[in-house]
Amino acid sequence: MKKRILSLLLALVMVLSLAACASSEAPKTTEAPKTDAPKDDAPQEDAPQETLEDVTESDFYGPIYDEWSEMTDEELYALAKDEVAKNGPINIYATSSKMMKAEEPWLEAYPELTLAIMDLDTDEVVEKCVLEANAQNVQGDVLQVKDVNGDVFFNYYEEGYMSAFYPKDICEKIDESLLRYGYPLYASQSFWYYNTEAFPDGQPVTNWWQIIEKNEDGSQKYRLFTKEIGTETAYLSLFASFIVNSDQMEQAYKDLYGTDLEYTYDGSGFEFDVPENNAGIEYMWRFSQMQMTFISDGDELVQAVHNSTADDPALALASAGKIENREESGYNIGWLTGIAPYAGLLNQENLYVVTNCKHPAGARLFIRWITGGVDGKSGGLKPFTKQGNWPVRSDVEDKKNPATLEECGAVASDLAAINGVYMDTQDLWIYWLSISPYTK
């Protein structure tokens, strides 16, 4: 990814002044993994794709159905037994420790198919995949990764290091918008939290513009707590989506206040063209000039909301799973759901098959099983069923969450559009935060 000189200098200033930790990226490579001819009559493993000049004009997006998509569990199991007998355990590179809980029930269902599960973060999962491919020593079979800004899709999936397996019978039970960039294990999102004791009549905010409202004396209506937006890919992607959907942000303002939005940001001085009269950019400018408290720990973020009062209210942006503190710690916290124009982005945990893996059938059988199997009752989804995670299958009941995905008001992420403005969004945020009266 390109980085502009201005951004690098400003990022260094922010690191020194705010002691923020920048996200690390997996090493890139210009070499795509090599393929071998198929060695048996099983469907051929997906070959790496040549780099496409414009992926948005291709047939690269899912769902993509092939011979594997039509195969039953029984057919895959028969092939997988030979693979495991020859090559040993099926290797799963996961980004959630909950995946470790899948091994025992999997062996009960498929006693002849052993697993080896590694708990890593997304960068490590992708890095292992790339290093193994370039060394022509592929060990991984299944990757679990979250892609919130399109980095995985455009820099690795497009390059052919992995492929998305779409089991047709299961995909028929999933909204097609969630299949565009991969096959989902489950969906999650971030929410603004409010103090339910301070606001016993319900959430005080129904629109993003209300979050940055000020009182008549110029003071902020709410104290704001969040992780530092510029170093959190998921949060920065959310702000990038507002820039992409500027018309929705503009309409949300007009619906709330009954007047047209006044644009106050200065987009001059950047080494790229900053669009004029973009409501998403205007929102980010105003937000960057608010007084915020950056806290890296999600539990501490929602604790700050719990400790706030009606006279001194606070809001915090944190992952949906932190709602569990309501029961575990007795916090008076709730989600701001359904806020206009949308509450947030759905962050998918996607599953991919590693190109040229040693267990192509076993990998696909595992993906089918971990996402519920043919009827949603395999038991594979059980470890991931919690408050803050949502199953995406229409035939799987969500009993954990206080609100459905539809009620929450989040939208599927358009990774192509977000990826196109992500770096500019980061540049704008870093600079504007650096000139905020609260961070100078």
XYZ file of C-alpha atoms in Angstrom:
440
model
C 0.000 0.000 0.000
C 1.171 3.440 -0.768
C 1.866 5.935 1.955
C 2.240 9.620 1.349
C 5.160 11.602 2.808
C 2.749 13.861 4.657
C 1.044 10.903 6.258
C 4.315 9.391 7.414
C 5.446 12.593 9.053
C 2.109 13.145 10.725
C 1.874 9.536 11.850
C 5.280 9.897 13.512
C 4.087 13.016 15.306
C 0.986 11.184 16.543
C 3.014 8.213 17.736
C 5.251 10.471 19.772
C 2.457 12.663 21.135
C -0.244 10.083 21.771
C 1.872 6.942 22.165
C -0.486 5.194 19.803
C 0.444 1.797 18.494
C 0.195 1.505 14.726
C -1.257 -1.673 13.241
C 1.269 -3.994 11.611
C 0.735 -5.359 8.136
C 1.779 -8.709 6.748
C 4.699 -8.542 4.316
C 3.645 -8.174 0.693
C 5.098 -10.117 -2.200
C 4.991 -9.767 -5.948
C 5.091 -13.519 -6.524
C 1.855 -15.475 -6.565
C 1.937 -19.087 -5.364
C 2.621 -21.727 -7.975
C 0.216 -24.519 -8.848
C 0.644 -28.166 -9.674
C -1.458 -30.328 -11.933
C -4.236 -32.292 -10.186
C -3.099 -35.690 -8.959
C -6.458 -37.457 -8.815
C -10.031 -37.271 -10.025
C -11.159 -34.888 -7.271
C -12.158 -31.373 -8.369
C -9.064 -29.342 -9.157
C -7.943 -26.982 -6.394
C -8.404 -23.333 -7.348
C -5.358 -22.011 -9.169
C -3.962 -18.626 -8.196
C -5.444 -15.797 -10.198
C -3.391 -13.409 -12.265
C -3.449 -9.874 -10.891
C -6.464 -8.098 -12.326
C -6.189 -4.479 -13.396
C -9.697 -3.719 -12.203
C -11.241 -6.379 -10.019
C -14.517 -4.449 -9.887
C -15.060 -5.283 -13.560
C -14.401 -8.996 -13.158
C -16.282 -12.089 -12.064
C -14.047 -12.301 -8.999
C -16.728 -11.487 -6.440
C -18.768 -14.216 -4.793
C -20.685 -16.309 -4.594
C -18.704 -18.398 -7.066
C -19.900 -21.976 -7.463
C -17.774 -24.834 -8.786
C -17.681 -28.633 -8.592
C -16.753 -28.505 -4.922
C -19.861 -26.424 -4.172
C -22.157 -29.280 -5.201
C -20.457 -32.004 -3.163
C -22.156 -33.531 -0.120
C -20.608 -34.108 3.287
C -20.395 -37.823 2.528
C -18.533 -37.270 -0.729
C -16.078 -34.864 0.885
C -15.573 -37.203 3.847
C -14.598 -40.086 1.561
C -11.932 -37.945 -0.117
C -10.785 -36.338 3.144
C -10.028 -39.709 4.783
C -7.460 -40.464 2.090
C -5.962 -36.975 2.443
C -5.509 -37.281 6.206
C -4.147 -40.822 5.936
C -1.517 -39.547 3.512
C -0.747 -36.057 4.849
C -1.716 -35.996 8.516
C -4.033 -33.497 10.282
C -6.051 -30.774 8.570
C -4.424 -27.475 9.549
C -6.647 -24.574 10.572
C -5.159 -21.082 10.963
C -7.703 -19.215 13.083
C -8.063 -15.716 14.511
C -10.237 -16.764 17.428
C -9.316 -18.922 20.398
C -12.870 -20.236 20.262
C -11.873 -22.266 17.231
C -9.866 -24.489 19.587
C -13.156 -25.714 21.049
C -14.112 -27.197 17.685
C -11.601 -30.032 17.756
C -13.381 -32.428 20.127
C -16.870 -32.273 18.547
C -15.288 -32.468 15.100
C -13.550 -35.721 16.007
C -16.835 -37.075 17.314
C -18.420 -36.364 13.949
C -15.415 -37.430 11.844
C -13.211 -39.717 13.953
C -10.824 -40.465 11.100
C -10.072 -36.802 10.414
C -7.623 -35.155 12.817
C -7.222 -31.383 13.162
C -4.380 -29.053 14.110
C -5.648 -25.584 15.036
C -3.431 -22.532 15.479
C -4.749 -19.407 17.247
C -3.235 -16.343 15.536
C -4.191 -12.778 14.663
C -5.225 -11.809 11.135
C -1.796 -10.511 10.109
C -0.148 -13.725 11.301
C -2.684 -15.921 9.498
C -2.085 -14.136 6.197
C 1.677 -13.970 6.714
C 1.921 -17.738 7.300
C -0.141 -18.388 4.199
C 2.086 -16.159 2.036
C 5.385 -17.440 3.418
C 4.372 -21.063 2.939
C 3.185 -20.407 -0.616
C 6.357 -18.601 -1.619
C 8.467 -21.375 -0.088
C 6.331 -23.935 -1.963
C 5.750 -25.652 1.366
C 2.034 -25.200 1.950
C 0.933 -26.534 5.343
C -2.260 -24.597 6.063
C -5.620 -25.744 4.753
C -8.242 -23.353 6.155
C -7.852 -19.672 7.017
C -10.164 -17.722 9.308
C -9.663 -13.987 8.806
C -11.499 -10.706 9.283
C -11.220 -8.200 6.449
C -12.658 -4.781 7.292
C -10.882 -2.570 4.736
C -10.354 -4.932 1.792
C -6.676 -5.598 2.444
C -7.095 -9.382 2.537
C -9.406 -9.460 -0.464
C -7.415 -7.230 -2.790
C -3.847 -8.034 -1.721
C -4.064 -11.771 -1.018
C -7.314 -13.328 -2.185
C -7.047 -11.557 -5.557
C -3.412 -12.639 -5.801
C -4.461 -16.266 -5.475
C -3.072 -17.262 -2.101
C -6.489 -18.479 -1.042
C -9.913 -19.150 -2.498
C -13.436 -18.851 -1.169
C -15.405 -22.084 -0.962
C -19.132 -21.549 -1.432
C -21.200 -24.628 -0.466
C -24.299 -24.041 -2.548
C -26.877 -25.638 -0.257
C -25.722 -23.522 2.701
C -25.205 -20.309 0.717
C -28.859 -20.425 -0.298
C -29.610 -19.626 3.365
C -27.265 -16.595 3.548
C -27.929 -13.077 2.271
C -25.956 -12.788 -0.964
C -24.548 -9.391 0.063
C -22.572 -11.224 2.770
C -21.016 -13.600 0.226
C -19.421 -10.961 -1.975
C -15.921 -11.017 -0.448
C -15.781 -14.469 1.099
C -17.747 -17.153 2.888
C -18.716 -16.013 6.409
C -18.389 -17.921 9.657
C -20.320 -15.244 11.556
C -20.756 -11.464 11.675
C -19.889 -8.956 14.385
C -19.856 -5.167 14.667
C -19.024 -2.231 16.885
C -21.561 -0.109 18.746
C -21.789 3.129 20.602
C -22.670 2.308 24.221
C -24.764 4.478 26.535
C -25.623 4.310 30.234
C -29.043 2.691 30.622
C -29.468 3.962 34.177
C -28.784 7.551 33.124
C -31.320 7.168 30.303
C -34.047 4.843 31.648
C -36.498 5.827 28.884
C -34.276 4.465 26.135
C -31.272 5.406 24.058
C -30.597 9.150 23.874
C -29.144 9.076 20.367
C -30.813 8.021 17.123
C -28.489 9.737 14.644
C -24.696 9.936 14.233
C -24.805 13.721 14.167
C -26.214 13.764 17.701
C -23.051 12.099 18.992
C -21.061 15.269 18.288
C -23.711 17.764 19.391
C -22.794 20.630 21.673
C -24.754 22.474 24.345
C -25.680 26.131 24.067
C -22.573 27.116 26.011
C -20.355 25.297 23.500
C -19.564 22.334 25.734
C -19.952 18.818 24.423
C -23.234 17.098 25.072
C -21.464 13.776 25.624
C -18.028 12.758 26.800
C -16.620 10.487 24.104
C -14.510 7.370 24.677
C -13.029 5.260 21.908
C -9.919 3.525 20.700
C -7.775 5.825 18.583
C -9.596 5.810 15.249
C -6.469 6.163 13.113
C -4.858 2.992 14.471
C -8.011 0.851 14.505
C -8.697 -0.554 11.037
C -12.325 -1.398 11.795
C -13.166 2.082 13.093
C -11.310 3.881 10.322
C -13.125 1.693 7.782
C -16.408 2.799 9.329
C -15.471 6.453 8.838
C -14.356 5.631 5.291
C -17.806 4.192 4.655
C -19.359 7.518 5.660
C -17.247 9.192 2.973
C -18.392 6.600 0.440
C -22.013 7.059 1.553
C -21.873 10.827 1.855
C -25.378 11.202 0.449
C -26.754 9.128 3.321
C -24.826 11.163 5.884
C -26.090 14.395 4.323
C -29.683 13.156 4.376
C -29.340 11.991 7.984
C -28.319 15.524 8.955
C -31.232 17.095 7.120
C -33.716 14.597 8.569
C -32.481 15.413 12.066
C -32.219 19.191 11.929
C -34.486 20.096 9.022
C -31.788 22.183 7.341
C -29.004 21.525 4.836
C -25.571 20.636 6.148
C -23.028 23.443 6.234
C -19.560 22.368 5.118
C -16.672 23.689 7.176
C -13.688 21.402 6.462
C -10.601 22.555 4.583
C -9.371 19.937 2.144
C -6.466 21.941 0.788
C -2.820 21.089 1.335
C -3.086 17.328 0.831
C -1.254 15.434 -1.892
C -4.528 14.022 -3.160
C -7.835 15.527 -4.169
C -10.215 15.924 -1.234
C -13.826 15.932 -2.474
C -15.818 19.071 -1.827
C -19.091 19.018 0.104
C -18.772 15.413 1.241
C -20.891 14.843 4.355
C -18.755 11.915 5.486
C -15.631 14.049 5.399
C -17.449 16.861 7.173
C -18.491 14.461 9.915
C -14.960 13.161 10.350
C -13.596 16.723 10.514
C -16.052 17.705 13.236
C -15.499 14.458 15.117
C -11.711 14.889 15.028
C -12.056 18.268 16.728
C -14.081 16.902 19.655
C -12.562 16.119 23.033
C -12.066 12.362 23.177
C -10.491 9.917 25.568
C -8.607 7.115 23.846
C -8.621 3.783 25.701
C -7.192 0.651 24.106
C -9.062 -1.835 26.301
C -12.692 -2.480 25.349
C -13.758 -3.440 28.866
C -12.444 -0.133 30.180
C -14.323 1.725 27.458
C -17.696 0.379 28.535
C -16.734 0.814 32.191
C -16.330 4.528 31.510
C -19.920 4.585 30.254
C -21.113 2.660 33.313
C -19.410 5.217 35.583
C -21.036 8.183 33.821
C -24.222 9.915 34.991
C -27.241 11.701 33.548
C -25.649 15.032 34.465
C -22.349 14.077 32.824
C -23.278 11.498 30.158
C -20.743 9.495 28.191
C -20.756 7.404 25.024
C -18.164 4.826 24.039
C -17.444 3.092 20.751
C -16.536 -0.549 21.389
C -17.053 -4.028 19.990
C -20.506 -5.543 20.366
C -19.190 -8.362 22.559
C -18.471 -5.943 25.404
C -22.196 -6.021 26.154
C -21.419 -9.155 28.175
C -20.148 -6.838 30.921
C -23.790 -6.104 31.612
C -24.238 -9.560 33.101
C -20.686 -10.395 34.117
C -19.850 -7.081 35.818
C -23.268 -5.551 36.422
C -22.616 -2.581 34.130
C -25.497 -0.302 33.189
C -24.744 -0.315 29.478
C -26.691 -0.712 26.264
C -26.129 -0.481 22.514
C -27.200 2.467 20.410
C -29.070 0.519 17.735
C -30.703 1.684 14.537
C -28.959 5.069 14.478
C -29.162 6.930 11.156
C -27.968 6.511 8.525
C -26.737 3.111 9.761
C -25.407 1.902 13.081
C -22.171 0.438 11.777
C -20.555 -2.061 9.429
C -20.938 -5.805 9.637
C -17.486 -7.244 10.230
C -17.363 -10.767 8.873
C -15.112 -13.574 9.983
C -14.514 -15.254 6.633
C -13.230 -18.735 5.877
C -10.919 -19.471 2.960
C -9.252 -22.548 1.492
C -5.494 -22.244 1.055
C -4.372 -22.602 -2.556
C -2.561 -25.911 -3.189
C -3.355 -27.185 0.302
C -2.853 -30.853 1.092
C -6.451 -31.379 2.236
C -8.720 -29.702 -0.348
C -11.659 -31.970 0.470
C -10.992 -31.977 4.218
C -10.730 -28.187 4.257
C -14.090 -27.832 2.555
C -15.726 -30.420 4.773
C -14.464 -28.535 7.822
C -15.815 -25.245 6.473
C -19.227 -26.832 5.934
C -19.203 -28.359 9.419
C -17.939 -25.313 11.332
C -20.684 -23.163 9.760
C -23.456 -25.515 10.790
C -23.507 -28.233 8.175
C -26.349 -28.891 5.784
C -29.097 -28.237 8.365
C -27.360 -25.775 10.687
C -27.186 -28.364 13.464
C -23.662 -29.780 13.128
C -22.565 -28.080 16.354
C -19.669 -26.281 14.690
C -21.154 -22.850 15.317
C -21.620 -23.416 19.042
C -18.256 -21.982 20.221
C -18.967 -18.759 18.329
C -22.489 -18.278 19.657
C -22.338 -15.364 22.096
C -23.600 -11.835 22.569
C -21.980 -9.663 19.958
C -21.679 -12.406 17.335
C -24.477 -13.100 14.884
C -25.041 -16.225 12.783
C -25.667 -15.288 9.158
C -27.740 -18.339 8.192
C -31.493 -17.829 7.989
C -32.132 -21.303 9.424
C -30.017 -20.792 12.574
C -31.822 -19.126 15.478
C -29.968 -16.423 17.387
C -30.849 -16.823 21.065
C -27.949 -14.919 22.612
C -28.247 -11.363 21.334
C -30.713 -8.768 22.660
C -31.328 -7.591 19.084
C -31.283 -9.165 15.630
C -28.912 -8.025 12.911
C -31.777 -6.213 11.233
C -32.740 -4.417 14.452
C -29.148 -3.337 15.091
C -29.056 -1.369 11.875
C -25.597 -2.280 10.598
C -24.957 -2.758 6.881
C -22.824 -5.130 4.826
C -19.414 -3.648 4.113
C -18.608 -2.573 0.550
C -14.923 -3.464 0.733
C -14.153 -2.294 -2.787
C -15.457 1.207 -2.121
C -13.905 1.401 1.352
C -10.551 0.156 0.085
C -10.564 2.893 -2.545
C -10.739 5.708 0.029
C -9.158 4.060 3.062
C -5.679 5.557 2.771
C -7.030 9.050 2.110
C -9.335 8.684 5.090
C -6.389 7.784 7.293
C -4.369 10.760 6.021
C -7.222 13.171 6.740
C -7.830 11.766 10.199
C -4.175 11.817 11.262
C -3.671 15.405 10.201
C -6.939 16.772 11.531
C -6.467 15.023 14.858
C -2.979 16.522 15.090
C -4.410 20.063 14.840
C -7.270 19.448 17.252
C -7.210 21.860 20.212
C -7.263 18.796 22.484
C -4.198 17.058 21.019
C -1.913 19.966 20.133
